[in-house]
Amino acid sequence: MSAAATETVTVLITDQEGSTAMAQRLGPVAAEELRLEYFRMLRGAVERARGREVKNLGDGLMVVFDSAAQSLACAVQMQQALDLRNRRAEEKLGVRIGVSLGDTSVEGGDYFGGPVVEAARLCARAEGGEIIVTDLVYRLGGSRDGYVFESLGGLELKGISEPVQAFKLRWAPAPAFRIALPEQLQELPATAYVGRAAERERMRELWGQACGGSLRVALLSGEPGMGKTRLATHLALAAHGKGSTVLYGRCDEDLGVPYLPWVQALGHLVREVPQPVLDEHVEHFGGDLARLVPSLRDRVPDLPSVRESDPETERYRLHAAVAGLLEGAGEQEPLLLILDDLHWADAPTLALLRHIVTCGSSMKVMVVGSYRDADLSREHPLTALLAALRRERGVERVKLSGLDAGHVAALMEAAAGHELGEDGRALAAEITRETSGNPLFAFRVLRHLTESGAIVQENGRWRLTGSLADLGLPAGMLLQHADAFELPTFGLLDEKPPVRVAASPTIADFVLPTQLAIMERATGYHPTIELSAVNSATAIAMVAAGTVDMAIAAFDSDQTPDGLVEIPLCRDEVVLAVPVEHHWAALEEVPLKAFLSTSLIMRDPGANTRRIVEQVLHEKGLMLAPALLEVGCTAEVQEAARRRRAPALLSELAVASAEGLVARRVTGMSFERRFSLLLTSESSLRAGARALVDHLRSQLVA
């Protein structure tokens, strides 16, 4: 009989938790199916870690390894595999694991000795889901791969005379699956990332809520170069680093392909998601997703045919299929979806986004959409979507404005590699002022100054070669080199971009032109205005949706719309616009009885001037006579009153500038209203818009 050989190995022993109770509860057939699944998962981990199975112990395995590190990797993979399986299964499987290391005797393929006994006893002491190892395994293998251990001290183990110093390995659950990060998000710009602390923190908070099972949508807006995509990329890298799924799609101005960002994002998901996720999706939604992602057929060769129906039904099925895939993937690991450049999005793309928002409240999904608010018109489909999403829970807008001088200075310090001196800080302040703190534009300006020799490096430090006043910022250098920057000039030219204003007709037609003329005479500055003359309710909706820089609207209450900054301006009163030929023109005031019994020319029922009068009368139990004529705007009311020689309801400001009409009040009645300037954020205004706000505040505040 040959002598037993001696080998120094690491011994790992497992035991299934609660196997006897499970067999009694489920019966022999179901218990056997679970037992086979259990051993299949354990052996998969053994194979990946290059272990050698010694024997089946009935409810567990005995495995040996040539290194302690391999044994720890195998133990963690076993626990993670069962944990992943348990997340989707009703019947849970648990395993306890003990690991020891030392000299063993080998005979007939079996291993004997102290390490085998220690591993078995440690396994018996462990609870389900625990890994307990000896001090030697901890010291030899625990320093690798960032493992975290908890000391258990000396354990008294059956059959072992001395206490065994032991440690519990605190393993981390594995992500359900690991999908590669989209190429567009794999690299950050080399420039430093400064500022945005509040925005980054809020994005992290929203992501945490999404991970908890509540769909969240963050809509990032701002000018080109403000860092919208970069903010989203930072969140994506952090999420992906913790095992979450990240998808990316971008709208394209020139391609005009319906659903383009969805095709990109979902195509990436379909290519990489584990097969069981797709199989389960197809079981519920058939082949409807193939309308959008034809590559689904490559992953599911026996994919059912797309169901044909009327266009509306087909669109609904497609939307439901997309929502179902996102929800299914999110059940494995939280999912972050980035939809970039939504200002170029087509209507189908936005309709699908709206469906996801309205039907997916319990998804472990966060959608981040970015758009340039300056590029939106009233007719753009995104404008309507933004207004609609204001009513939805879990949707939040994050407006990115320019950096302040301190952050621009930090950007410069990071690029220079040293702290700025007095001249450097002054240059940072000047660049901030002239670029409105746009980080990309500020960086391009710095690059130009370096390339032109205005800033040079000497003895490891950068310095100005001349005086700050000689740099000619911005009109000379910046506008001359705007093409080289590959950026618009933002607020550097008065004409680019125009200040977008939505105002009630009274302000648009009678107040704003006068104030612009006063502003030009006083300052020499006349901003270019892109003016929308709309009723007050529409003006408020437009500024809330971000399609204009500001709104000037009439109010008949003291309540400011949610999410807007209000700057009260002038007060006004609704009066009777009386043609000079009409007999009421000879009166100082029109008697209430005559007013109520006369049919007047009015704006449409939704107009603020009419609504204020009707509301005041209603509170007194009174009402207007039927309208003589209803017209759409202030100018039409003026013209109709003159042409028909009949009184009309108009703003006092509008009557004051109208030829052939005089203003008359109603005895004992006051129909007062206020005009206010409404902004989403005063700090985010460009230079031209800020100058206009400052002027109106100084001239018109009541």
mmCIF file of N, CA, C and O in Angstrom, residues 129 145 175 241 265 280 336-337 428 435 454 555 584 623 685:
data_model
loop_
_atom_site.group_PDB
_atom_site.id
_atom_site.type_symbol
_atom_site.label_atom_id
_atom_site.label_comp_id
_atom_site.label_asym_id
_atom_site.label_seq_id
_atom_site.Cartn_x
_atom_site.Cartn_y
_atom_site.Cartn_z
ATOM 1 N N GLY A 129 -25.495 32.192 3.555
ATOM 2 C CA GLY A 129 -24.988 33.422 2.951
ATOM 3 C C GLY A 129 -23.667 33.886 3.518
ATOM 4 O O GLY A 129 -23.144 34.918 3.087
ATOM 5 N N ASP A 145 -8.049 42.010 -4.367
ATOM 6 C CA ASP A 145 -9.414 42.217 -4.875
ATOM 7 C C ASP A 145 -10.312 43.014 -3.939
ATOM 8 O O ASP A 145 -11.540 42.991 -4.082
ATOM 9 N N PRO A 175 -23.855 42.653 -9.594
ATOM 10 C CA PRO A 175 -24.914 43.183 -10.460
ATOM 11 C C PRO A 175 -25.570 42.047 -11.225
ATOM 12 O O PRO A 175 -24.948 41.035 -11.519
ATOM 13 N N GLY A 241 -20.349 52.258 -12.649
ATOM 14 C CA GLY A 241 -19.312 51.735 -11.779
ATOM 15 C C GLY A 241 -19.857 50.878 -10.656
ATOM 16 O O GLY A 241 -19.144 50.033 -10.102
ATOM 17 N N ALA A 265 -30.311 53.619 -28.143
ATOM 18 C CA ALA A 265 -30.248 53.154 -26.757
ATOM 19 C C ALA A 265 -30.743 51.710 -26.633
ATOM 20 O O ALA A 265 -30.091 50.858 -26.015
ATOM 21 N N GLU A 280 -38.133 36.548 -21.634
ATOM 22 C CA GLU A 280 -39.303 36.936 -20.840
ATOM 23 C C GLU A 280 -40.053 38.091 -21.492
ATOM 24 O O GLU A 280 -41.282 38.137 -21.493
ATOM 25 N N LEU A 336 -30.196 53.608 -16.175
ATOM 26 C CA LEU A 336 -30.092 55.039 -16.465
ATOM 27 C C LEU A 336 -30.114 55.221 -17.971
ATOM 28 O O LEU A 336 -29.273 54.666 -18.688
ATOM 29 N N LEU A 337 -31.066 55.997 -18.469
ATOM 30 C CA LEU A 337 -31.225 56.252 -19.901
ATOM 31 C C LEU A 337 -30.988 57.728 -20.170
ATOM 32 O O LEU A 337 -31.669 58.583 -19.606
ATOM 33 N N ALA A 428 -9.789 85.908 -14.979
ATOM 34 C CA ALA A 428 -10.914 84.998 -14.779
ATOM 35 C C ALA A 428 -12.218 85.772 -14.650
ATOM 36 O O ALA A 428 -13.250 85.382 -15.218
ATOM 37 N N THR A 435 -18.186 85.965 -21.166
ATOM 38 C CA THR A 435 -18.720 84.701 -21.701
ATOM 39 C C THR A 435 -19.931 84.228 -20.923
ATOM 40 O O THR A 435 -20.439 83.138 -21.188
ATOM 41 N N ALA A 454 -0.845 85.720 -25.847
ATOM 42 C CA ALA A 454 -1.260 86.650 -24.794
ATOM 43 C C ALA A 454 -0.983 86.079 -23.408
ATOM 44 O O ALA A 454 -0.829 86.821 -22.441
ATOM 45 N N PHE A 555 -52.064 89.654 -14.082
ATOM 46 C CA PHE A 555 -52.576 88.798 -13.018
ATOM 47 C C PHE A 555 -53.775 89.469 -12.380
ATOM 48 O O PHE A 555 -53.817 90.688 -12.224
ATOM 49 N N TRP A 584 -71.368 108.256 -23.959
ATOM 50 C CA TRP A 584 -70.669 108.003 -22.686
ATOM 51 C C TRP A 584 -69.383 108.828 -22.579
ATOM 52 O O TRP A 584 -68.872 109.021 -21.475
ATOM 53 N N MET A 623 -73.648 90.265 -13.695
ATOM 54 C CA MET A 623 -73.052 89.693 -14.897
ATOM 55 C C MET A 623 -73.192 90.659 -16.054
ATOM 56 O O MET A 623 -74.066 91.520 -16.078
ATOM 57 N N LEU A 685 -30.013 84.159 -16.784
ATOM 58 C CA LEU A 685 -30.238 85.018 -17.942
ATOM 59 C C LEU A 685 -28.926 85.397 -18.617
ATOM 60 O O LEU A 685 -27.913 85.619 -17.962
#
